[in-house]
Tab-separated table of C-alpha atoms and ligand atoms in Angstrom:
chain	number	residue	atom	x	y	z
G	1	UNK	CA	-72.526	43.627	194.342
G	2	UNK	CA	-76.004	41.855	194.129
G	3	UNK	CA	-76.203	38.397	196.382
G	4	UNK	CA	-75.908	35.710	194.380
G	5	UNK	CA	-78.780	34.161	192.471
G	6	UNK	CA	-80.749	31.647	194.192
G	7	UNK	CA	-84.119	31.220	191.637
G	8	UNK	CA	-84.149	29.031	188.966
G	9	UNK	CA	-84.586	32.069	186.574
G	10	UNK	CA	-81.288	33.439	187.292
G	11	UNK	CA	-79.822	29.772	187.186
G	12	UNK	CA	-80.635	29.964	183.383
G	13	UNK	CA	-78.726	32.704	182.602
G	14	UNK	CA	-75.510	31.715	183.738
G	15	UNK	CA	-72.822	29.813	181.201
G	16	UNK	CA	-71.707	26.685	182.718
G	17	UNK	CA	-68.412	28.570	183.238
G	18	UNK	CA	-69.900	31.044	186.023
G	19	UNK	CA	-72.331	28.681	188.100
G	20	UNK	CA	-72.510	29.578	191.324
G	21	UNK	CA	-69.395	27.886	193.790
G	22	UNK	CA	-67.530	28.402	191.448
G	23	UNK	CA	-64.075	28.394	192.800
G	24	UNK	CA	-61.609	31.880	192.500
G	25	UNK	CA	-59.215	29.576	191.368
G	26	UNK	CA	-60.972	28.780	188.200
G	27	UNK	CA	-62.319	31.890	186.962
G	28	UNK	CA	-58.445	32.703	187.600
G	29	UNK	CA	-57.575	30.321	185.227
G	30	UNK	CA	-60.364	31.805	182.717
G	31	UNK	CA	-59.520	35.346	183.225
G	32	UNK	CA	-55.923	35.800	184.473
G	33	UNK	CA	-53.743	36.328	181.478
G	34	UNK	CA	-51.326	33.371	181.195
G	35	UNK	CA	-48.012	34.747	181.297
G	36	UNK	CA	-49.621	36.596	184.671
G	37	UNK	CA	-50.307	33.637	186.079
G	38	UNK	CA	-47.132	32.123	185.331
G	39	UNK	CA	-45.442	34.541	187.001
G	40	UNK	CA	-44.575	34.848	190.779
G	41	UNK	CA	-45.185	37.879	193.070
G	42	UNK	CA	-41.945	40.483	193.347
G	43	UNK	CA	-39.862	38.265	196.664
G	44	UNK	CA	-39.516	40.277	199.369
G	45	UNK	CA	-37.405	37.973	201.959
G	46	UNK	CA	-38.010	38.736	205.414
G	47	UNK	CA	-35.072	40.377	206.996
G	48	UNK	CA	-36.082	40.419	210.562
G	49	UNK	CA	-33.006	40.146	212.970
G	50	UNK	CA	-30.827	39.846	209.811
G	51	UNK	CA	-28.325	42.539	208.696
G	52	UNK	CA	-29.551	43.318	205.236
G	53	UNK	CA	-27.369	43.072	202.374
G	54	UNK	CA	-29.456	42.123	200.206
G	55	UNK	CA	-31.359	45.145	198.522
G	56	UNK	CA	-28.683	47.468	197.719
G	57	UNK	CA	-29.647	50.160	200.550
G	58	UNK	CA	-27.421	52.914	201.375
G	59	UNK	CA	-27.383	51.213	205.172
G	60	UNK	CA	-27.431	54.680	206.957
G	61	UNK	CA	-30.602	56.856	208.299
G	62	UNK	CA	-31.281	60.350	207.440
G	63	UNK	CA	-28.683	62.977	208.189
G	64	UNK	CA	-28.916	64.196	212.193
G	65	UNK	CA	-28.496	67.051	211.863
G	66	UNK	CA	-31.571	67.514	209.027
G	67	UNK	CA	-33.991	65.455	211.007
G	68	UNK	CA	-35.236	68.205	212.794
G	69	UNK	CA	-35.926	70.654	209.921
G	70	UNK	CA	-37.734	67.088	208.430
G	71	UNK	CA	-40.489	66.594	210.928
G	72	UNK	CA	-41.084	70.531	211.238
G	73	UNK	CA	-41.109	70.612	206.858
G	74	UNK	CA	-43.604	67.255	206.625
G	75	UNK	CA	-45.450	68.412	209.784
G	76	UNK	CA	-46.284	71.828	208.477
G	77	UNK	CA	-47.418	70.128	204.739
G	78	UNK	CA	-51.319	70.115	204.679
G	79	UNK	CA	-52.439	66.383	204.173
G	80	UNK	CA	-55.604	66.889	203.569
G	81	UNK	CA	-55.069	68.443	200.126
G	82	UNK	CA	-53.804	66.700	197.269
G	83	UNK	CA	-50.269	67.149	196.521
G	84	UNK	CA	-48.707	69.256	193.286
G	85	UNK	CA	-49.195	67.352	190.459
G	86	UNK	CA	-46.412	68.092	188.656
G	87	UNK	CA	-44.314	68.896	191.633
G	88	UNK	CA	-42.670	72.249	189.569
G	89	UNK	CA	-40.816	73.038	192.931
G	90	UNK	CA	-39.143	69.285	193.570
G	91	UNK	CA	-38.455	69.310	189.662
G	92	UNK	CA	-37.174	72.639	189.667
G	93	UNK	CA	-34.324	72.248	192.613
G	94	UNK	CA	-33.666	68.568	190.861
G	95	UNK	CA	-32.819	70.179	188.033
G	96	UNK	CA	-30.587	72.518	189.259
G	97	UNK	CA	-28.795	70.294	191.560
G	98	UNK	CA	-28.638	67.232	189.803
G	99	UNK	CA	-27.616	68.960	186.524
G	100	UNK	CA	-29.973	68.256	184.159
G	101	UNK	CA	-29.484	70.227	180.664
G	102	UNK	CA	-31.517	72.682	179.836
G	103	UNK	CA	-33.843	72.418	177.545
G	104	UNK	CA	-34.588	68.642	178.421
G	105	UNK	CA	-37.672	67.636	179.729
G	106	UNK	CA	-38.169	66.080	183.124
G	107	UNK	CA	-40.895	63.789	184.829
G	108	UNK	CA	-40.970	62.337	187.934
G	109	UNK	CA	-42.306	58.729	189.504
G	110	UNK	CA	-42.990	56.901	192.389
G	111	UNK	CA	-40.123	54.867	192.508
G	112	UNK	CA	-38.110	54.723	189.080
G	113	UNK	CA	-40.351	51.424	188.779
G	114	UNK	CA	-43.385	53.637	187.960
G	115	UNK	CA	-41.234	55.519	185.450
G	116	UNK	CA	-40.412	51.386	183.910
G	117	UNK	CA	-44.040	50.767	184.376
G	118	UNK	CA	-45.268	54.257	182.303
G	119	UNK	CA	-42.373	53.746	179.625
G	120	UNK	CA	-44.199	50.360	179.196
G	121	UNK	CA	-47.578	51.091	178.850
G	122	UNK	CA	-46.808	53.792	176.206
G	123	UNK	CA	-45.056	51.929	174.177
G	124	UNK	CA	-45.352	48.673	175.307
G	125	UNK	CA	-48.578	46.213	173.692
G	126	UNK	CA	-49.254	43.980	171.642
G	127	UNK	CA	-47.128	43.431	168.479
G	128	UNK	CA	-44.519	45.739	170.657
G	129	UNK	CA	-41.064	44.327	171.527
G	130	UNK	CA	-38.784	45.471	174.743
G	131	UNK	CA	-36.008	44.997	174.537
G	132	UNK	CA	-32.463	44.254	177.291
G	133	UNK	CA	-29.907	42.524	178.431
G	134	UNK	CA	-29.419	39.394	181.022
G	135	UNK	CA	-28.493	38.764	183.644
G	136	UNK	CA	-29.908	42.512	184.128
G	137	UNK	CA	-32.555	43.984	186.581
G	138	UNK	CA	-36.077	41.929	186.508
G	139	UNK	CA	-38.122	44.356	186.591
G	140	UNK	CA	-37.538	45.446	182.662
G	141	UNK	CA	-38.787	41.877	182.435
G	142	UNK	CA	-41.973	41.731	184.491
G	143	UNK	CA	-43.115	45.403	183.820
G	144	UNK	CA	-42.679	44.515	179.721
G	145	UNK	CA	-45.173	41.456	180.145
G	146	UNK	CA	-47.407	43.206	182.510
G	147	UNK	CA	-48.190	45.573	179.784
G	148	UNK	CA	-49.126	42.998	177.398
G	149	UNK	CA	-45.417	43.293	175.332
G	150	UNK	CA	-43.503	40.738	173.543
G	151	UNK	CA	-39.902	40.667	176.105
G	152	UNK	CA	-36.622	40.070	174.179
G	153	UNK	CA	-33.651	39.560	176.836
G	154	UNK	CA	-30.104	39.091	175.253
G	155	UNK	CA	-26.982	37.609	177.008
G	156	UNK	CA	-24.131	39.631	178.163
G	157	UNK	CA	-20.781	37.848	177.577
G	158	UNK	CA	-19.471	35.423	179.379
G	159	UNK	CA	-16.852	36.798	182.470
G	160	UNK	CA	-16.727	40.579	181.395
G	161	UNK	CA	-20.690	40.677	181.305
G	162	UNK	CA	-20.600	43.094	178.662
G	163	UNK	CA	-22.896	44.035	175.432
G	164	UNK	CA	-22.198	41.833	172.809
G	165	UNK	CA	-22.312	44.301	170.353
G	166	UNK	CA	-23.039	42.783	166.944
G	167	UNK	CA	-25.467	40.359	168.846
G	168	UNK	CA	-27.918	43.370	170.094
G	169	UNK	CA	-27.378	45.152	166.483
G	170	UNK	CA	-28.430	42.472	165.019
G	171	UNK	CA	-31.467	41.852	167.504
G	172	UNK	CA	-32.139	45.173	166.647
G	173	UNK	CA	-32.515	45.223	163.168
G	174	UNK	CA	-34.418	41.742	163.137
G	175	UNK	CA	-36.998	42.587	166.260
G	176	UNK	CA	-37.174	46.626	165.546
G	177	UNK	CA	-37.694	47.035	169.655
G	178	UNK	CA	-39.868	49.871	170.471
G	179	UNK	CA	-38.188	50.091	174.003
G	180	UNK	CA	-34.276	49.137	174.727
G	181	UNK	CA	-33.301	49.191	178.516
G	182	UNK	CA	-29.568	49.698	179.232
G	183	UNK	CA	-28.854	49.911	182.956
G	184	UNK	CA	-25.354	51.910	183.639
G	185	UNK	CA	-23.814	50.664	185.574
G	186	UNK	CA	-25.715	47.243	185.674
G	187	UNK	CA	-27.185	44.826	188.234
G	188	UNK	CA	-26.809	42.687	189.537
G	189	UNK	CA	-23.051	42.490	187.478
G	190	UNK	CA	-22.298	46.367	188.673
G	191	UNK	CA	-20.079	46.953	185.857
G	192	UNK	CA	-20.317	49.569	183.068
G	193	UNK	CA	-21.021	48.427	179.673
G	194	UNK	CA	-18.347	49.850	176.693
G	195	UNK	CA	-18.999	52.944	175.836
G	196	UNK	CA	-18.923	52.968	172.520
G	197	UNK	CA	-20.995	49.995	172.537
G	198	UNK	CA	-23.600	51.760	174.143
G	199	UNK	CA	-23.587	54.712	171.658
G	200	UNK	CA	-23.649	52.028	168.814
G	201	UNK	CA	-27.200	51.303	170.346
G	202	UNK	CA	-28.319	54.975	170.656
G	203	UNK	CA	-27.345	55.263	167.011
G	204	UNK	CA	-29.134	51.776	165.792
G	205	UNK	CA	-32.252	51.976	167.817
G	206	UNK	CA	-35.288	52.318	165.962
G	207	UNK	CA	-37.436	53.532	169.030
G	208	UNK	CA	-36.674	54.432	172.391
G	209	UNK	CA	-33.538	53.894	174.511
G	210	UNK	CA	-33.769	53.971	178.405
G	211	UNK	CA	-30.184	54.193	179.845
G	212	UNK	CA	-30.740	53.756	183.165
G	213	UNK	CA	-28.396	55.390	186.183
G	214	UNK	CA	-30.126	54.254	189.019
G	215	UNK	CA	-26.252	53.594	190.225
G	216	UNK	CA	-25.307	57.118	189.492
G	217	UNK	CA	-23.477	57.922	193.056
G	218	UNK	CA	-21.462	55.685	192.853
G	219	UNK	CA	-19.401	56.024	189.642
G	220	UNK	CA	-18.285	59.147	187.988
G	221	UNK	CA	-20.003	57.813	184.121
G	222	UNK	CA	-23.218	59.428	183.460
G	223	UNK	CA	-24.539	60.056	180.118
G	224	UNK	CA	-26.823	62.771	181.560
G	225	UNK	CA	-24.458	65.588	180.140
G	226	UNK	CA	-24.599	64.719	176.555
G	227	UNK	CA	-28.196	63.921	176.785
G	228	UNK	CA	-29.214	66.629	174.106
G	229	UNK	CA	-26.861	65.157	171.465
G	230	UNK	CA	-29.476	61.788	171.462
G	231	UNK	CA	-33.114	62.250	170.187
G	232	UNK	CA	-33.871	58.671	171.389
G	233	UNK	CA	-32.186	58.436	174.718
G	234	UNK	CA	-33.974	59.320	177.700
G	235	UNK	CA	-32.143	58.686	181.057
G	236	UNK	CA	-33.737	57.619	184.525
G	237	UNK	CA	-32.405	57.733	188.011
G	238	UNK	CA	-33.881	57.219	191.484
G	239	UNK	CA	-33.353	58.200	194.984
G	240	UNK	CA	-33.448	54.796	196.366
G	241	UNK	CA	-29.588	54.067	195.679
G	242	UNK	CA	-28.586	57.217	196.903
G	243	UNK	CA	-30.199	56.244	200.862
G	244	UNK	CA	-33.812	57.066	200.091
G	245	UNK	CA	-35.513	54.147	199.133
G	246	UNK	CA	-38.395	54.318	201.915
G	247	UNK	CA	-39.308	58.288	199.743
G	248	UNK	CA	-39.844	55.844	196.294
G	249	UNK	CA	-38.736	58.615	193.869
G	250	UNK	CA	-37.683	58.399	190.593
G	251	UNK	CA	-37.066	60.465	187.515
G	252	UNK	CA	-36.519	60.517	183.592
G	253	UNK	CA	-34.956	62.918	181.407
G	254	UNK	CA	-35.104	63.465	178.052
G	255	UNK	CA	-36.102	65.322	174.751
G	256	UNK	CA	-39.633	67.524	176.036
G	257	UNK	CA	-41.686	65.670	173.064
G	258	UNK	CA	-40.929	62.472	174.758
G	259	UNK	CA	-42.033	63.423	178.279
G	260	UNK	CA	-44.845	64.993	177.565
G	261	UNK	CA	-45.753	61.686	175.590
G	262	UNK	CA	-44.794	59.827	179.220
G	263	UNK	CA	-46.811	62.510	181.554
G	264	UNK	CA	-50.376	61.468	179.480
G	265	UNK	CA	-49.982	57.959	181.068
G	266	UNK	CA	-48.404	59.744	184.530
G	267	UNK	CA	-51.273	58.862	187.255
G	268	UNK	CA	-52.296	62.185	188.631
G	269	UNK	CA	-50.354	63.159	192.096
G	270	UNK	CA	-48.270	60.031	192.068
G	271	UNK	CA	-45.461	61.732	193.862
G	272	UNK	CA	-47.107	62.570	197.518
G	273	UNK	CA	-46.604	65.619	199.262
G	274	UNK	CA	-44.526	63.883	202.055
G	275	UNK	CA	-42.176	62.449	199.263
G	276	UNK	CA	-41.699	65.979	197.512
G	277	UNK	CA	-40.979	67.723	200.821
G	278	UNK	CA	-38.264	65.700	202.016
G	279	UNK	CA	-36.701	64.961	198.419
G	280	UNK	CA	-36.921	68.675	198.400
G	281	UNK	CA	-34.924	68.735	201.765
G	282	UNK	CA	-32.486	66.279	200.729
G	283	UNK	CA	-31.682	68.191	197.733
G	284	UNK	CA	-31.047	71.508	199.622
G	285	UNK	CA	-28.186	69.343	201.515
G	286	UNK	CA	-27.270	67.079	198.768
G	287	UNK	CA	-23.999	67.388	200.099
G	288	UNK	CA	-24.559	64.919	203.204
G	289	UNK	CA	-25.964	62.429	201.026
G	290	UNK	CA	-23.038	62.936	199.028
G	291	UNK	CA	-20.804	62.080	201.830
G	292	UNK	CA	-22.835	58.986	202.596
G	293	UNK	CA	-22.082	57.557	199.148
G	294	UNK	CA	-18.634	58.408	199.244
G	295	UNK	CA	-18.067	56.413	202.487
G	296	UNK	CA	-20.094	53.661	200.542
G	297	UNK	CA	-17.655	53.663	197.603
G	298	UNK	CA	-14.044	53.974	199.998
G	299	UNK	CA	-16.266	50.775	202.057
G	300	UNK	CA	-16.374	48.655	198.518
G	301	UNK	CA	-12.822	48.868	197.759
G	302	UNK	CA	-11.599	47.360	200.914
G	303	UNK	CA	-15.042	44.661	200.449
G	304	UNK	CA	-14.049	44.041	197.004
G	305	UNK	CA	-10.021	43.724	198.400
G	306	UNK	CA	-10.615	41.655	201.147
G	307	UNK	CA	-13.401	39.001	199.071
G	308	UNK	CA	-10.710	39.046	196.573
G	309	UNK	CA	-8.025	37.521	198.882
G	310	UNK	CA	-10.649	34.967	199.817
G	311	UNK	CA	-9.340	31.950	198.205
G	312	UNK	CA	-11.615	29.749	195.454
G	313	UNK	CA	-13.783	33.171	195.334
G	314	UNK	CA	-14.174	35.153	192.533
G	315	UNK	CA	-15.586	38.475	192.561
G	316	UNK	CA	-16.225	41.481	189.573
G	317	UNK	CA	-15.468	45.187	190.484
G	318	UNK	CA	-18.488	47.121	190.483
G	319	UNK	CA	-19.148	50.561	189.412
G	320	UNK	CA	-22.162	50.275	192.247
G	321	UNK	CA	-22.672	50.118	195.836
G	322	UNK	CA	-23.222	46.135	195.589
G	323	UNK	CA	-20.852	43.092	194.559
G	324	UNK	CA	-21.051	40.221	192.696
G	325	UNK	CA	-18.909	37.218	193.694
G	326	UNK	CA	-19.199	33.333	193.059
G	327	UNK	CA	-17.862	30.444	195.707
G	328	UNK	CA	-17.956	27.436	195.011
G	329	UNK	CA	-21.424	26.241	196.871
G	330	UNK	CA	-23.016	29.765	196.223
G	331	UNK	CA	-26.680	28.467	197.333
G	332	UNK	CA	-25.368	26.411	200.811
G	333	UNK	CA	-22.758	29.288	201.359
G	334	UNK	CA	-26.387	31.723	201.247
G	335	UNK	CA	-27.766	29.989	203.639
G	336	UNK	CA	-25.127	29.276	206.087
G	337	UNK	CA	-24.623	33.211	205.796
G	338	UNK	CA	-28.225	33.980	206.727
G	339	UNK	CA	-28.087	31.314	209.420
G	340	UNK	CA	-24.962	33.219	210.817
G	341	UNK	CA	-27.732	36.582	210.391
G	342	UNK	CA	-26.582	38.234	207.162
G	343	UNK	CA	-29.230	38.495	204.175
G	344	UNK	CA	-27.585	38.212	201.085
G	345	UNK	CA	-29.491	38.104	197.327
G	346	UNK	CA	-29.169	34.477	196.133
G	347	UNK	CA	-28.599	34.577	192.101
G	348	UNK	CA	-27.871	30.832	191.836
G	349	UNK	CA	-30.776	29.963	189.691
G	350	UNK	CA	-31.658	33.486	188.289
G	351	UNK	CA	-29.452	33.004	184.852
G	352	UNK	CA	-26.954	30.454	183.766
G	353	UNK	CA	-24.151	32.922	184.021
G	354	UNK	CA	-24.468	33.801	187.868
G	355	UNK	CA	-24.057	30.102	188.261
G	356	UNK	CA	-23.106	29.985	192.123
G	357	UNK	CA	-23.363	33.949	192.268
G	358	UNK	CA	-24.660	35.748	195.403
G	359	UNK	CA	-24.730	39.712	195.333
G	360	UNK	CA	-23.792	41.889	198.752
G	361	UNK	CA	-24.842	45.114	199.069
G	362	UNK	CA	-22.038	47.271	200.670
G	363	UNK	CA	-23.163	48.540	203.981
G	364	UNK	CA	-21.789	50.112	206.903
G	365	UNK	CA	-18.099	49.440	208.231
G	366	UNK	CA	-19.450	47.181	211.266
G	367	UNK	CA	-21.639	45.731	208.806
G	368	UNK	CA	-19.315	44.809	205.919
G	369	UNK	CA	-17.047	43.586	208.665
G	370	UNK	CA	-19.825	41.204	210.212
G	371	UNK	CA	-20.626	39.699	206.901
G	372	UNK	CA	-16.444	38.780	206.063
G	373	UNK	CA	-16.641	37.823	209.695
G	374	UNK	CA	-19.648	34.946	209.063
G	375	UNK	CA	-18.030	34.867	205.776
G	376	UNK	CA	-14.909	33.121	207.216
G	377	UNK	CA	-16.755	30.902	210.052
G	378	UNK	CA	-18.881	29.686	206.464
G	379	UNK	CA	-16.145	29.116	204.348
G	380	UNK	CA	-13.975	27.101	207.046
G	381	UNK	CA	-17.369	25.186	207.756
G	382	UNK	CA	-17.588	24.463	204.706
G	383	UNK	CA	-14.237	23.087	204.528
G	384	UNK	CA	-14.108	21.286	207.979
G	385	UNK	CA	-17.820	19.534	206.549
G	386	UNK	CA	-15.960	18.886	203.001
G	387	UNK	CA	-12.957	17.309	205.196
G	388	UNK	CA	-15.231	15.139	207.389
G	389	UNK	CA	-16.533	13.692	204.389
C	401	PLP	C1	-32.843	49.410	192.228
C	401	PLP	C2	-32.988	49.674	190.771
C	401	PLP	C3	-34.021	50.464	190.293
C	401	PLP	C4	-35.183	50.741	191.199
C	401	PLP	O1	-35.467	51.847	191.552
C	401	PLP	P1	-36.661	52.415	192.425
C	401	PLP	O2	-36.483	53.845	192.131
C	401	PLP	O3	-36.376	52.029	193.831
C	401	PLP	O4	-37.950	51.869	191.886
C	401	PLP	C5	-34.058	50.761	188.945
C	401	PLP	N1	-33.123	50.276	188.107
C	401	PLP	C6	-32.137	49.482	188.524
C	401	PLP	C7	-31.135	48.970	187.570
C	401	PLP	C8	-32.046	49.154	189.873
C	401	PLP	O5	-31.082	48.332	190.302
């Protein structure tokens, strides 16, 4: 960077727009894309001393009795070389144990956000419409503008929070999206759209349909077996649901033409060698991860029971490891919970159907069992406060 001009002669060449003190703030405003700037940074609340419901974690650590064969695994990886960049010996076990048909092609990302991110910029742009449905996950959203695309997000219906079916056809033939994004089951509603409805969309789709499964453990749908019949579907998951959201691993499978299309806008070695060694581990002993999300789903039947019996709540089964319920002060009953430590997502504000809605993730017995604990204190303050009134 050269200092910045003091002599008159260099004064002359700048446009009135660069001179110098200029603040950040306006060349900002001059440079920054617009919809960038009028967008916020990806909220992160801080959970310190909280217990965290709020980001559907699987709430318990690595297995015991793999944590051993973990450190000796990462500590014997050589860091100072660049990791595989196509990971053939992750993608390989993956395949095998998460039963990916043969013949489909497979690539991998740093988080299943990446995967969002690279499905964007390829076909993505300019003059390029993506695609979903709302309330859904944001990040369809924020990745589609990012990458310079036109963002079409259609209502679910009312209550059930399904597709409206001749709605999205019809979006469909109108906006000709290059990109539709179907998450299976879907947050933050956890249910599982029709499935007829969602091979209607396979069948109409001009371009590309992402169903995504980042859900997958916990419910027994999964298009992933029929994936050869669709030419146009390609189907993502992640490890993060499953209890390893600190490795940020995701993955996409489809038709070979297609990911070969995604791998030329792949970053090179964006899966690191400490992620592909202990994904790699965690697939050997799938099993104890397994066992982890079963406890989650036997843990959101009795959450889902015992929020149901909570009078003037309502709350949707979910097909995930998270649940969606609406009281009747959803914001002050957020913040009454956090003040009695559990972190809760907020989705009061986030779309006019989750009016009053606040989403729990499902952890651990003691910790399901503090939150309808605080739950109970919140709701009887809240009655006690309405009674003093
Ligand atoms: C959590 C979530 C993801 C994010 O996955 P990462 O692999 O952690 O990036 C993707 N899709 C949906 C619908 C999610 O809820």
């Amino acid at each position: 960077m050269k200092a910045p001009p003091t002599t008159g002669r260099a004064e002359r060449r700048q446009t009135p727009g660069e001179a110098p003190g200029t603040t950040a703030a306006t060349r900002i405003e001059r440079w920054v894309r617009p919809e960038i700037r009028a967008l916020g940074a990806y909220p992160v609340p801080d959970a310190t001393g909280l217990v965290k419901l709020d980001a559907m974690e699987n709430p318990w650590f690595w297995p015991r009795e793999l944590r051993g064969h973990l450190g000796e695994r990462l500590a014997a990886e050589p860091l100072n070389r660049y990791p595989d960049p196509h990971a053939d010996a992750l993608r390989e076990i993956l395949r095998e144990r998460m039963g990916v048909p043969a013949g489909s092609g497979l690539l991998l990302g740093n988080g299943s956000d990446e995967i969002i991110q690279m499905l964007a910029l390829l076909l993505g742009g300019p003059g390029r419409t993506i695609l979903s449905l709302e309330p859904g996950f944001v990040m369809y959203r924020m990745i589609s503008l990012f990458a310079g695309s036109r963002y079409l997000g259609l209502d679910l219906t009312p209550e059930r929070f399904d597709i409206d079916l001749e709605a999205l056809l019809d979006a469909i033939e109108r906006e000709r999206p290059a990109l539709v994004f179907l998450a299976c089951p879907n947050n933050p509603t956890g249910n599982l759209f029709a499935p007829a409805a969602v091979e209607a969309v396979l069948r109409a789709a001009p371009g590309v349909v992402v169903v995504d499964e980042a859900y997958s453990p916990f419910t027994d749908r999964s298009l992933l077996p029929r994936l050869p019949e669709f030419p146009n579907l390609l189907l993502m998951r992640t490890f993060s649901k499953m209890g390893l959201a600190g490795l940020r691993l995701g993955w996409i499978a489809g038709a070979p033409e297609w990911i070969a299309e995604l791998d030329k806008v792949r970053l090179p070695y964006n899966i690191n060698r400490l992620t592909q060694t202990a994904a790699h581990l965690a697939l050997e002993h799938l099993d104890l991860f397994a066992q982890q999300t079963r406890a989650i789903r036997e843990q959101r039947g009795r959450l889902f029971q015992a929020l149901s019996r909570r009078p003037g709540l309502r709350v949707w089964p979910s097909e995930a490891n998270f649940l969606l319920f609406r009281a009747p002060d959803g914001p002050g009953l957020f913040t009454r919970l956090r003040d009695h430590g559990v972190l809760l997502k907020n989705l009061h504000g986030a779309h006019p159907l989750l009016r009053d809605c606040l989403r729990v993730t499902v952890g651990t017995p003691e910790e399901n069992q503090t939150f309808m604990r605080a739950l109970d204190l919140c709701l009887s303050g809240a009655e006690s406060s309405l009674n003093t009134l």
